[in-house]
Amino acid sequence: MKAFAYYTESRKKKTTTIKDIANKAGVSISTVSRILNFDTTLSVTDATRARVLHVAEEMEYKPRRKKTPKTTTKIAVIQWHSEKQELNDLYYLQIQYAIENTVQSSGAALQYVTTENFNEAVNSTFSGIIALGKYGHQEMLDIAAKKLPVVFVGQNSLADGFDSVTSDYVSPVKWIIDHYLAAGIQDIGLIVGQEATSIGHQEIKDTRLQAFETFGQAAGVYTPEHVFVGAFTPESGYALMNEAIDQLGDKLPHGFIVGNDAMAVGVIRALNEHDLPIPERVSLISFNDVAVAKYTSPRLSTVHAYTDLMGAGAVQLLQERISDPKRVARQFNYATKLILRESSK
């Protein structure tokens, strides 16, 4: 028995179909399929693309709860990503849905703001702030200058004295390495994104990259030439895998850890174009388990992040902070789960 949390998902498990999404979104099955696979040759508006991706996430994960009577509580949610970026990385969209569901069930009001209009949009009529994404120390202080309770989601902000909500992205890297080794794969690569603080002032070394260096070295499988860093987008995943194929040739690793599901879609496209079969030649395991992971071919093995609990936890921490402004800062770090599908041995 393996000593890590995982399960193998069966195709027989009932799930939302592409036809279900197409019917609700009001588009063709072909359009849904191409959007879920981030087909760059598809000519549709951003609004249509957003509608399909939002419907896929809602139907797969986030059934809406009934609204309760409104209270005087009003919460601001700072959106770190632009709308276009959000369509490439649905992780924060999932968290937003969870925040919406939790806030609606409490009867509070919710208002989304951006980092650009935050100062003008947020005032003393708000009860608190939930900040999604990555922020530098000065940016945190600028947000806190509003003198409102605040919770950061997506980074550990305890060192700066703020409540925060995160997912465990460290343990899964070891699980994946152990899984690959158990499957006889000893050459392992990493394709991951590089993030920066909200207005791009400070690059942040990705947790998965740090964990891969630590656990990979301990297991004797870390090779710097097998690490490729770009952006958390399908286009970057595609470019990075092509770079890996060009540089490594026959020495291309037989197993890759990919930073998120969107990147993995691009990785799959590059491997298919080079006639490198998945998982027979290259196994892939990615992160987040957004809806698109179930519609790739083959379906993606991935690390499930409990974004529903993260969103609810952010609201809970904020409510506690509103009730007790002077309490010691806390962090909710939620466990994750490795889900094995067809993209990995």
XYZ file of C-alpha atoms in Angstrom:
345
model
C 0.000 0.000 0.000
C 1.384 3.392 -1.003
C 1.957 5.881 1.825
C 0.315 8.863 0.176
C -3.215 10.072 -0.470
C -4.398 9.120 -3.935
C -7.110 7.312 -5.771
C -7.587 6.029 -9.279
C -10.646 7.549 -10.885
C -12.790 5.203 -12.972
C -14.332 6.246 -16.266
C -17.589 4.769 -14.971
C -17.870 7.528 -12.385
C -20.829 9.731 -13.269
C -19.698 13.181 -14.314
C -20.848 16.185 -16.298
C -20.600 15.569 -20.053
C -19.547 17.917 -22.820
C -23.138 17.729 -24.085
C -24.415 18.908 -20.679
C -22.066 21.887 -20.790
C -22.987 22.680 -24.410
C -26.703 22.644 -23.625
C -26.353 24.974 -20.642
C -23.875 27.320 -22.356
C -25.909 27.470 -25.564
C -23.104 26.449 -27.924
C -22.216 23.350 -29.944
C -20.540 20.256 -28.511
C -17.591 20.865 -30.840
C -17.161 24.411 -29.529
C -17.173 23.200 -25.932
C -14.604 20.509 -26.707
C -12.270 22.956 -28.412
C -12.612 25.554 -25.641
C -11.941 22.983 -22.917
C -8.816 21.972 -24.809
C -7.728 25.617 -25.210
C -7.754 25.354 -29.002
C -6.065 28.565 -30.168
C -7.406 28.160 -33.719
C -11.012 28.440 -32.531
C -12.556 31.794 -33.394
C -14.894 32.691 -30.534
C -15.245 35.773 -28.369
C -13.725 35.946 -24.900
C -17.293 36.203 -23.578
C -18.218 32.851 -25.150
C -15.021 31.229 -23.952
C -15.640 32.563 -20.437
C -19.242 31.361 -20.445
C -18.275 27.809 -21.400
C -15.445 27.591 -18.866
C -17.610 29.060 -16.118
C -20.437 26.634 -16.894
C -18.004 23.701 -16.841
C -16.733 24.698 -13.411
C -20.201 25.405 -12.017
C -21.648 22.103 -13.225
C -18.668 20.063 -12.067
C -18.025 21.619 -8.689
C -20.166 24.499 -7.609
C -23.967 24.063 -7.466
C -25.447 27.385 -6.425
C -26.983 27.670 -2.987
C -30.222 29.488 -2.323
C -29.768 33.065 -1.282
C -30.774 34.168 2.200
C -31.945 37.659 3.196
C -29.234 40.289 2.876
C -27.394 41.712 5.870
C -25.460 44.943 6.213
C -22.169 43.020 5.776
C -20.341 43.834 2.529
C -17.145 42.037 1.537
C -14.639 43.102 -1.129
C -12.827 40.388 -3.094
C -9.658 41.569 -4.821
C -9.160 39.739 -8.128
C -5.448 39.299 -8.690
C -5.781 37.949 -12.236
C -7.250 39.837 -15.153
C -10.353 38.243 -16.704
C -8.225 36.955 -19.584
C -5.657 35.398 -17.232
C -8.476 33.812 -15.251
C -9.614 31.934 -18.350
C -6.192 30.259 -18.565
C -5.966 29.323 -14.881
C -9.335 28.351 -13.410
C -7.970 27.683 -9.925
C -8.873 31.123 -8.613
C -12.233 30.993 -10.376
C -13.074 27.860 -8.382
C -12.153 29.659 -5.161
C -14.323 32.611 -6.170
C -17.328 30.321 -6.648
C -16.772 28.871 -3.188
C -16.528 32.355 -1.654
C -19.739 33.377 -3.447
C -21.616 30.321 -2.206
C -20.488 30.822 1.389
C -21.172 34.557 1.404
C -24.595 34.110 -0.216
C -25.612 31.519 2.372
C -24.770 34.018 5.131
C -26.761 36.791 3.470
C -23.786 39.128 3.072
C -23.075 41.125 -0.081
C -20.033 40.585 -2.274
C -18.225 43.005 -4.569
C -15.291 42.153 -6.837
C -12.572 44.743 -7.293
C -9.237 44.718 -9.113
C -5.803 45.745 -7.895
C -6.121 48.785 -10.157
C -9.417 50.141 -8.800
C -9.059 48.886 -5.218
C -8.294 52.264 -3.649
C -11.269 53.982 -5.243
C -13.740 51.084 -4.908
C -13.179 50.028 -1.288
C -14.197 52.313 1.561
C -15.492 52.234 5.131
C -18.853 50.811 4.055
C -17.147 47.418 3.611
C -16.835 44.987 6.490
C -13.747 43.171 5.227
C -11.479 42.160 2.344
C -10.513 38.821 0.787
C -7.420 39.188 -1.392
C -6.844 36.444 -3.998
C -3.370 35.802 -5.390
C 0.173 36.862 -4.622
C 1.120 40.125 -2.937
C 4.377 41.650 -1.772
C 4.844 43.014 1.751
C 4.233 46.634 0.741
C 1.144 45.660 -1.237
C -0.220 43.899 1.846
C 0.402 47.023 3.904
C -1.366 49.146 1.275
C -4.410 46.864 1.492
C -4.295 46.880 5.299
C -4.179 50.693 5.233
C -7.936 50.597 4.611
C -8.233 49.617 8.297
C -10.493 46.690 7.401
C -10.149 43.003 8.326
C -8.336 41.148 5.522
C -7.590 37.536 4.539
C -5.103 36.535 1.832
C -5.868 33.466 -0.291
C -3.155 31.706 -2.284
C -0.082 32.562 -0.227
C 1.104 32.206 3.349
C 0.970 35.703 4.847
C 1.527 34.797 8.520
C 5.025 36.307 8.462
C 3.399 39.627 7.580
C 0.816 39.267 10.353
C -2.230 38.465 8.216
C -4.692 35.587 8.083
C -4.262 33.365 5.036
C -5.608 30.326 3.184
C -3.426 27.985 1.102
C -3.316 24.516 -0.458
C -0.608 21.989 0.326
C 1.411 21.854 -2.900
C 4.527 20.481 -1.200
C 3.445 16.972 -0.189
C 2.009 16.108 -3.636
C 5.379 16.666 -5.299
C 6.845 13.906 -3.135
C 3.790 11.695 -3.815
C 4.262 12.121 -7.552
C 7.975 11.371 -7.397
C 7.249 8.266 -5.295
C 4.513 7.209 -7.715
C 6.782 7.558 -10.723
C 9.573 5.633 -9.017
C 7.124 2.853 -8.105
C 6.074 2.747 -11.782
C 9.710 2.324 -12.857
C 10.158 5.936 -14.027
C 13.413 7.384 -12.724
C 13.899 10.287 -15.140
C 11.466 12.991 -14.027
C 11.046 16.521 -15.328
C 9.155 19.598 -14.164
C 7.224 22.130 -16.236
C 6.012 24.970 -14.068
C 5.021 28.630 -14.123
C 6.631 31.708 -12.617
C 4.315 34.045 -10.707
C 4.862 37.576 -9.520
C 3.206 39.783 -6.928
C -0.012 41.509 -7.883
C 1.524 44.385 -9.804
C 4.561 42.450 -10.996
C 7.128 43.949 -8.661
C 8.476 40.752 -7.150
C 8.865 37.301 -8.684
C 7.864 34.415 -6.435
C 9.626 31.068 -6.657
C 6.931 28.461 -7.132
C 6.295 26.078 -4.228
C 6.247 23.106 -6.606
C 9.674 24.033 -7.955
C 11.125 24.341 -4.452
C 9.594 21.003 -3.446
C 10.861 19.314 -6.619
C 14.399 20.461 -5.891
C 14.189 19.212 -2.294
C 12.461 15.869 -2.835
C 14.041 15.241 -6.223
C 17.537 15.622 -4.816
C 16.674 13.377 -1.859
C 15.404 10.698 -4.271
C 18.336 11.136 -6.652
C 16.135 12.163 -9.593
C 16.646 15.937 -9.729
C 18.356 17.198 -12.884
C 18.373 20.978 -13.507
C 18.247 20.398 -17.282
C 14.866 18.699 -16.799
C 13.259 21.815 -15.269
C 11.411 24.264 -17.538
C 9.847 27.458 -16.196
C 7.379 29.725 -17.983
C 3.823 30.906 -17.322
C 0.751 29.065 -16.029
C -0.938 29.014 -19.448
C -1.618 26.418 -22.163
C 0.567 28.357 -24.590
C 3.487 28.278 -22.161
C 3.015 24.559 -21.506
C 3.086 23.948 -25.251
C 6.213 26.075 -25.748
C 8.059 24.573 -22.787
C 7.396 20.984 -23.838
C 8.561 21.770 -27.367
C 11.693 23.306 -25.834
C 12.234 20.166 -23.747
C 11.815 17.903 -26.783
C 14.201 20.002 -28.878
C 16.858 20.202 -26.170
C 16.693 16.674 -24.769
C 15.730 14.525 -27.743
C 15.864 10.837 -26.792
C 16.811 11.854 -23.245
C 13.400 13.468 -22.687
C 12.180 12.346 -19.223
C 9.557 9.603 -19.134
C 7.638 11.397 -16.376
C 6.747 15.064 -15.963
C 5.187 17.061 -13.163
C 3.237 19.960 -14.680
C 2.385 23.110 -12.698
C -1.322 23.227 -13.481
C -3.950 21.625 -15.698
C -3.966 24.497 -18.198
C -0.230 24.092 -18.822
C -0.761 20.343 -19.170
C -3.242 20.899 -22.020
C -0.458 22.627 -23.968
C 2.019 19.909 -22.989
C -0.327 17.242 -24.367
C -0.663 19.134 -27.645
C 3.112 19.340 -28.063
C 3.606 15.643 -27.291
C 0.874 14.674 -29.755
C 2.449 16.775 -32.500
C 5.750 14.927 -31.959
C 4.041 11.508 -31.902
C 5.159 10.867 -28.316
C 2.399 8.709 -26.805
C 0.940 9.471 -23.382
C 1.552 7.711 -21.007
C 3.523 5.031 -22.881
C 6.448 7.373 -23.641
C 5.731 10.326 -21.364
C 3.595 10.267 -18.208
C 2.017 13.499 -16.997
C 0.637 14.548 -13.619
C -0.516 18.130 -13.131
C -2.150 20.257 -10.427
C -5.539 21.695 -9.371
C -8.074 19.289 -10.972
C -10.126 21.972 -12.699
C -12.944 20.817 -14.975
C -10.788 20.707 -18.128
C -8.670 17.902 -16.607
C -11.524 15.471 -17.291
C -11.908 16.429 -20.957
C -8.359 16.121 -22.247
C -7.319 13.072 -24.219
C -6.030 11.219 -22.312
C -7.697 12.495 -19.153
C -5.250 14.184 -16.823
C -3.837 12.690 -13.671
C -3.744 15.654 -11.338
C -3.576 16.894 -7.758
C -7.008 17.900 -6.492
C -7.054 21.173 -4.561
C -10.041 21.604 -2.254
C -10.929 25.049 -3.543
C -14.440 24.738 -2.100
C -12.973 24.459 1.401
C -10.466 27.222 0.677
C -13.218 29.664 -0.274
C -15.337 28.743 2.732
C -12.274 28.920 4.985
C -11.439 32.410 3.747
C -14.927 33.627 4.649
C -14.699 31.932 8.067
C -11.354 33.554 8.861
C -12.676 36.931 7.761
C -15.774 36.604 9.926
C -13.595 35.666 12.906
C -11.336 38.645 12.222
C -14.367 40.964 12.025
C -15.591 39.646 15.397
C -12.165 39.768 17.040
C -9.829 42.254 15.285
C -6.974 41.691 17.762
C -6.737 37.896 17.665
C -3.507 36.199 16.589
C -3.217 35.650 12.807
C -4.079 32.156 11.572
C -3.438 30.104 8.448
C -5.697 27.430 6.958
C -3.529 25.120 4.838
C -5.737 22.501 3.189
C -4.591 19.026 2.240
C -4.648 17.915 -1.397
C -5.234 14.558 -3.106
C -3.495 12.827 -6.008
C -5.978 11.609 -8.600
C -4.689 9.097 -11.127
C -6.309 9.049 -14.542
C -5.042 7.977 -17.971
C -2.195 10.460 -18.527
C 0.191 8.619 -16.189
C 1.364 5.081 -15.581
